[in-house]
Short mmCIF file of C-alpha atoms in Angstrom, two decimals:
data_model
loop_
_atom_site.label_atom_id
_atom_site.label_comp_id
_atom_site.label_asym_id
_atom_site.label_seq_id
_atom_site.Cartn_x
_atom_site.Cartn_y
_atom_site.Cartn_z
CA UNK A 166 -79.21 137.94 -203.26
CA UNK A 167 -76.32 135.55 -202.72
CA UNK A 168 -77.04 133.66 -199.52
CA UNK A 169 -78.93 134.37 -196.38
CA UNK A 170 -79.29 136.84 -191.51
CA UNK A 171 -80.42 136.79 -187.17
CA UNK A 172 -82.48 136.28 -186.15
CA UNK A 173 -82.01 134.52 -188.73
CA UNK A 174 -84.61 131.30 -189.82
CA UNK A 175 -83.95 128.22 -191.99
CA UNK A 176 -80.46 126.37 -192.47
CA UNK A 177 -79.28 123.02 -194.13
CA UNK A 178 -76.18 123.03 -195.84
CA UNK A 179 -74.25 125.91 -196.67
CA UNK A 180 -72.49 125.21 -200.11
CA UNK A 181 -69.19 127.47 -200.15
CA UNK A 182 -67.64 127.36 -203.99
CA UNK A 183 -67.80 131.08 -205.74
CA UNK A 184 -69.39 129.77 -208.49
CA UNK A 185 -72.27 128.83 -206.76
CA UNK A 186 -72.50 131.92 -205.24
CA UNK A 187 -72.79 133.31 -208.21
CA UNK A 188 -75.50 131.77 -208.65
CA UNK A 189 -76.88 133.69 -205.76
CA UNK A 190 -78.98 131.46 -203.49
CA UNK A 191 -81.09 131.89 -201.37
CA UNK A 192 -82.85 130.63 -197.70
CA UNK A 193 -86.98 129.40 -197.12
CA UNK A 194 -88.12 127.78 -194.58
CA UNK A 195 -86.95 124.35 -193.39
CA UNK A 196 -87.18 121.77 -189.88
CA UNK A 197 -85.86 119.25 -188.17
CA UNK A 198 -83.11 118.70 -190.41
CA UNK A 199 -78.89 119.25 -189.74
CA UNK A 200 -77.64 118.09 -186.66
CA UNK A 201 -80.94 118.87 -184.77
CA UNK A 202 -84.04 116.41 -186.05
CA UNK A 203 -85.47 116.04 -182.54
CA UNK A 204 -86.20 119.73 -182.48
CA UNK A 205 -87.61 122.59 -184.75
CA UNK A 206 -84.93 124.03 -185.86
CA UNK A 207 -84.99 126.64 -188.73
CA UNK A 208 -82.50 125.59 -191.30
CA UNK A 209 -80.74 126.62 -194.69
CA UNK A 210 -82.05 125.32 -197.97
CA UNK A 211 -82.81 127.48 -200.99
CA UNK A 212 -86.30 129.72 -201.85
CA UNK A 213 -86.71 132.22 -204.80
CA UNK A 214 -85.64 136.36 -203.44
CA UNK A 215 -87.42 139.22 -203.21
CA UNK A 216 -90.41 138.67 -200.54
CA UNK A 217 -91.17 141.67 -198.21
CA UNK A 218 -90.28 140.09 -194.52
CA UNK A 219 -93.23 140.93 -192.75
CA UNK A 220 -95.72 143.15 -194.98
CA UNK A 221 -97.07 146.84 -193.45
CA UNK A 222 -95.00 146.53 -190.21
CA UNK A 223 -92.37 148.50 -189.25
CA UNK A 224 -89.54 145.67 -188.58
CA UNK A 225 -87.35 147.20 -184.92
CA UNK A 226 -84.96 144.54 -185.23
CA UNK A 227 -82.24 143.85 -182.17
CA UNK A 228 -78.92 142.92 -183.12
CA UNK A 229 -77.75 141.25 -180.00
CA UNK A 230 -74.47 138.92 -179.10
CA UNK A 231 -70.84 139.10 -178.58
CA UNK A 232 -68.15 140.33 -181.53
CA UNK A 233 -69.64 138.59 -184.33
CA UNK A 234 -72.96 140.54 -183.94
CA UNK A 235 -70.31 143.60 -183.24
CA UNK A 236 -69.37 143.47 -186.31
CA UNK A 237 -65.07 143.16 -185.31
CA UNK A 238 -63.03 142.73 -187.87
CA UNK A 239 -65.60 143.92 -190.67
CA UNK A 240 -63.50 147.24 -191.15
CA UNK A 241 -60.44 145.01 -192.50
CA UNK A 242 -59.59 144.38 -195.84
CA UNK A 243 -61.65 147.53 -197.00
CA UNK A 244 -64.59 146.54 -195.22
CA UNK A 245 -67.19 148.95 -193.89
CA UNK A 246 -67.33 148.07 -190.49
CA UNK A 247 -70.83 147.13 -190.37
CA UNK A 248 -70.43 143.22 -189.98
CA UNK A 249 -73.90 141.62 -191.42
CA UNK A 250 -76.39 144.94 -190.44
CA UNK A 251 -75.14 146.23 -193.66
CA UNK A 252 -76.43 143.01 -195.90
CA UNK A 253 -79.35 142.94 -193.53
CA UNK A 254 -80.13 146.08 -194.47
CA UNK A 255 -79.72 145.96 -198.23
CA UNK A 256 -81.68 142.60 -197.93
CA UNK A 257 -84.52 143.80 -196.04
CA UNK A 258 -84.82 147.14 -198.41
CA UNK A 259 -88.71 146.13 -199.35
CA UNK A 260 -89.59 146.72 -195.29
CA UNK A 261 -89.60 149.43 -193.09
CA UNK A 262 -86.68 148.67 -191.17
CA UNK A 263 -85.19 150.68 -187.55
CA UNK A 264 -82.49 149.11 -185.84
CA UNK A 265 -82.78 149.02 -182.09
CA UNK A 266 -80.05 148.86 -179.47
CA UNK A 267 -77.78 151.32 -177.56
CA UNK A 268 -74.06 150.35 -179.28
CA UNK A 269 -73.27 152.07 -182.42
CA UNK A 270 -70.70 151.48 -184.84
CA UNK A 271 -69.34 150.99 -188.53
CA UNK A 272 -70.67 153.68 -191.50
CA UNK A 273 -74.29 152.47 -191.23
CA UNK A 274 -75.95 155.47 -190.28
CA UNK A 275 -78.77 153.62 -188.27
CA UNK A 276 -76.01 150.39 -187.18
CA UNK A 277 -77.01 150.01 -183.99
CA UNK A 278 -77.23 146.86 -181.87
CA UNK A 279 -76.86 145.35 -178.29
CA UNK A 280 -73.21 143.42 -178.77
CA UNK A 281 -69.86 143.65 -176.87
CA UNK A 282 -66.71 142.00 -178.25
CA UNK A 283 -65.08 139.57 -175.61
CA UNK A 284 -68.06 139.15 -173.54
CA UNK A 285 -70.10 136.03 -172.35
CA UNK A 286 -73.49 135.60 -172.01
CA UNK A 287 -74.09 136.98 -168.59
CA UNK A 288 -71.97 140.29 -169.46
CA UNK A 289 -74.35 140.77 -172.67
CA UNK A 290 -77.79 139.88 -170.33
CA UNK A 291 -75.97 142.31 -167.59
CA UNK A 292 -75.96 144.94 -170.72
CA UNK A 293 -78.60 144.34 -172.68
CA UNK A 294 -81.66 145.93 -170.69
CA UNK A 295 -81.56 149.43 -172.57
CA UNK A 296 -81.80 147.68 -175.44
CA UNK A 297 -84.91 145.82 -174.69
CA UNK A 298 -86.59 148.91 -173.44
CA UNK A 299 -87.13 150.18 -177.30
CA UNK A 300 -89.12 147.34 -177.40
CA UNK A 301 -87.80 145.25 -180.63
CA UNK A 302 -89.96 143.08 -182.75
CA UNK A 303 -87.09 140.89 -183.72
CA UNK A 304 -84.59 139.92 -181.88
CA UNK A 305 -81.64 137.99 -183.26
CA UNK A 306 -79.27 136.49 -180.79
CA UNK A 307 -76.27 134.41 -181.08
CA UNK A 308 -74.17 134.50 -178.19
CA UNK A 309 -71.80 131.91 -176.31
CA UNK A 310 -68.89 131.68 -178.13
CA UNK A 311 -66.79 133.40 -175.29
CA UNK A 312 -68.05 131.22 -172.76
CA UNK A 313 -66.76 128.16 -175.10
CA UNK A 314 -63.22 129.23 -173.95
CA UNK A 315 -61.26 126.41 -172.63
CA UNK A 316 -59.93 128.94 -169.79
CA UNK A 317 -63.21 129.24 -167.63
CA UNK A 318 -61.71 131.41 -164.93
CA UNK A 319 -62.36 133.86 -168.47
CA UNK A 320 -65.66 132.57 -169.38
CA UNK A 321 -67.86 132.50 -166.00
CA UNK A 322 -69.26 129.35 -167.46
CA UNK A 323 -67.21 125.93 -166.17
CA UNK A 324 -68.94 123.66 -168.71
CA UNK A 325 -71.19 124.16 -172.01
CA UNK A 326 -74.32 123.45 -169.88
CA UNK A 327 -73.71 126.08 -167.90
CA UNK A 328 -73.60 128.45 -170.76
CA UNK A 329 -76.45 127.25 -172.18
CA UNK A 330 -78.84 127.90 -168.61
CA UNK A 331 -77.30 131.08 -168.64
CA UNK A 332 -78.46 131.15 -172.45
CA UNK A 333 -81.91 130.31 -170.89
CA UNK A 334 -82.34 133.21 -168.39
CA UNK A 335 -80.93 135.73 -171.31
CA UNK A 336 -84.13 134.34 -173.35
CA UNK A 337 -86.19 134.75 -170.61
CA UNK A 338 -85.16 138.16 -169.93
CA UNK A 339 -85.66 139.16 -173.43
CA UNK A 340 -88.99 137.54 -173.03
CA UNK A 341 -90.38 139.28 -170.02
CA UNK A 342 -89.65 142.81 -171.66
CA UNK A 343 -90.43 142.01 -174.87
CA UNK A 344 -93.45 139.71 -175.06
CA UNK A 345 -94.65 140.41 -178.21
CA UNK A 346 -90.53 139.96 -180.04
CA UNK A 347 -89.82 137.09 -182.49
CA UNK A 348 -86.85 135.97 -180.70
CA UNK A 349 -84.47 134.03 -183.36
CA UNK A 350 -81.77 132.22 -181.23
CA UNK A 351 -78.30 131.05 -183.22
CA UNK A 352 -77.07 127.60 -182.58
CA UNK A 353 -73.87 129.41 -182.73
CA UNK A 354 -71.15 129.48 -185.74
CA UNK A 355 -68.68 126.71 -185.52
CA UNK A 356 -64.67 127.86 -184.67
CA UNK A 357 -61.46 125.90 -185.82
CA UNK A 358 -60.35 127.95 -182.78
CA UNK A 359 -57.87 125.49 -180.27
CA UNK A 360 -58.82 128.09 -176.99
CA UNK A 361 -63.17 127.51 -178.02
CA UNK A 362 -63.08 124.21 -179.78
CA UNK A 363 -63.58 121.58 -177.27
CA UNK A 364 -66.77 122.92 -176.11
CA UNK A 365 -68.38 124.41 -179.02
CA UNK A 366 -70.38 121.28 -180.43
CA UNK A 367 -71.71 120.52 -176.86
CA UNK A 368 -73.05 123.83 -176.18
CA UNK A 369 -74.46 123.78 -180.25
CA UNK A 370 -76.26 120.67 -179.30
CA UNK A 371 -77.70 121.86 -176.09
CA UNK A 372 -79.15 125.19 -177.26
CA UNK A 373 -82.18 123.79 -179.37
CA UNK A 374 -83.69 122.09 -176.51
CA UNK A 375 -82.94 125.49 -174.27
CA UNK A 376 -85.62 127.04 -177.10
CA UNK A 377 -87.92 124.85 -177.50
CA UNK A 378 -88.65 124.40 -173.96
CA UNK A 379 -89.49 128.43 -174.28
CA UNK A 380 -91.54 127.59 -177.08
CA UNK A 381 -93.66 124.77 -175.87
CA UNK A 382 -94.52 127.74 -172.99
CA UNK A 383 -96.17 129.86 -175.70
CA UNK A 384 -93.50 132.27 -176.54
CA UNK A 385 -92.38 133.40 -180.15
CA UNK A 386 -88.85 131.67 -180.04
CA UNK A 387 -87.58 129.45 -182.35
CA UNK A 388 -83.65 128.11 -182.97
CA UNK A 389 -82.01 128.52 -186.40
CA UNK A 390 -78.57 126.29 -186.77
CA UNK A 391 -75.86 128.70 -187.78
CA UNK A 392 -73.56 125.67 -186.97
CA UNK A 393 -73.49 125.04 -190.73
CA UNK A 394 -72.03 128.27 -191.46
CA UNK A 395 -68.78 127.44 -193.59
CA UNK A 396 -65.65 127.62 -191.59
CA UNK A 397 -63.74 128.71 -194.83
CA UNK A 398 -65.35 131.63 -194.49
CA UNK A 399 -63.99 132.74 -191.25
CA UNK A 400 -60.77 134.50 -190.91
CA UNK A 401 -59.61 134.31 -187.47
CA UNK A 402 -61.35 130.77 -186.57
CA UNK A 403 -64.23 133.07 -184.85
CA UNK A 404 -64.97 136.39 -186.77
CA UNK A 405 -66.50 135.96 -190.63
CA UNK A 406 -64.32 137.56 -193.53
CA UNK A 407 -66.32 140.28 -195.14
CA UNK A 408 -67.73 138.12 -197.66
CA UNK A 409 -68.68 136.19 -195.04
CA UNK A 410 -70.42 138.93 -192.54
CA UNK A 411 -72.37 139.09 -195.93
CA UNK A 412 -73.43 135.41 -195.95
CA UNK A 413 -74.37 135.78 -192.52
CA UNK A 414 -76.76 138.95 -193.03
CA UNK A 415 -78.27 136.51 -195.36
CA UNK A 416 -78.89 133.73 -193.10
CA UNK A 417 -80.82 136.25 -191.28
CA UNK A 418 -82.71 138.12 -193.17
CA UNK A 419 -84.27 134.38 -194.26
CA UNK A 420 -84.46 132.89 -191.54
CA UNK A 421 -86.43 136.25 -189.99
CA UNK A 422 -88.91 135.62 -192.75
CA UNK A 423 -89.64 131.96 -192.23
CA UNK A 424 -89.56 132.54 -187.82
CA UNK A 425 -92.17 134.81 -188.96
CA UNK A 426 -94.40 132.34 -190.90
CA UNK A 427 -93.07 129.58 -188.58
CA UNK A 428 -94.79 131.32 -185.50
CA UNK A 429 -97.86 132.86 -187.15
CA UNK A 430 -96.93 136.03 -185.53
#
């Protein structure tokens, strides 16, 4: 496996070259490290492959966020459509694996997820209660970027703190339906975006604080910094090239396994 996905649960430095990649490595566990040392935050650093995620349990994992969990762009340049699911998929082939959600798309023929391109976090916690009714056992979130947009009349969110309370009552909402859910929350993906990228790092440095206050309540949430994701491999600023969409479905897949040990769930 080259790299690391959501719900995703250990991140350090991402190191972009090809050859590297080549190399094909790989995410363990890892926090209070990055940008976020006052917190436990799950973080990218490198582990040997091949681990079943979590061992005679059927994984019902929820896909849920705005365009990059969508998948948009994926189908471009020959892609398949299926954003990170796909490498999610592939990477979690030693589990039992049903994808939950109400939103279908790509060639997958079990892609679904809980995502809408263009929206903001109160569209996507508007949207997402279907979703949470097939009661997932992982959840992996990453959702704000929209609300980062400098125009706020678009965004419904006037500042990065407001996104990130808004961020809290999604959680909680996910929470109340799904008690039981390892809930893997993104410090999102960086942008080189002009419209997002004012408010981006404020809104990356409020969000582990908006999970571990969840966590220190007793519930199975943890942060995982996506923040180091490399911007090179973005192709719009926002949405990962295909290559990337793969790097991301291997942040998550990781970072799923080490929430898991991380919470003892």
């Amino acid at each position: 496996m080259r790299h690391l996905v959501w719900l995703c649960v250990t991140i350090a430095q991402v190191i972009a070259s090809s050859e590297i990649r080549a190399k094909q490595e790989t995410l363990s566990v890892g926090k209070a490290s990055g940008n976020f040392s006052h917190y436990d935050v799950l973080n990218y650093t490198a582990t040997e492959p091949g681990r079943p995620v979590k061992p005679g349990t059927k994984l019902r994992i929820l896909c849920a966020g705005d365009s990059i969990t969508s998948g948009l762009k994926s189908e471009q340049e020959g892609g398949d459509g299926d954003g990170y699911r796909r490498q999610l998929q592939k990477d979690l082939s030693e589990d039992e694996v049903v994808f939950a959600g109400t939103v279908e798309g790509g060639t997958m023929t079990d892609g679904y997820f809980a995502a809408w391109p263009g929206k903001t976090i109160q569209v996507i916690s508007d949207r997402i209660g279907p979703s949470l009714e097939q009661r997932p056992n992982i959840i992996l979130l990453h959702a704000g970027t929209n609300d980062m947009n400098s125009r706020s009349r678009l965004t419904q969110a006037e500042t990065p703190a407001d996104a990130a309370e808004r961020l809290g009552r999604l959680i909680d909402k996910m929470i109340k339906a799904c008690p039981d859910a390892v809930i893997l929350v993104a410090v999102i993906v960086g942008t080189c975006d002009t419209t997002k990228i004012a408010k981006t790092p404020e809104y990356q440095a409020l969000i582990p604080g908006v999970v571990q206050e969840r966590r220190q309540a007793g519930h199975h949430v943890l942060a995982v910094d996506f923040s180091t994701f490399p911007i090179q491999d973005l192709r719009d600023c926002v949405h990962p090239t295909n290559e990337g969409y793969r790097l991301f479905g291997d942040y998550c897949v990781y970072l799923e396994e080490a929430g898991i040990v991380e919470l003892n769930v």
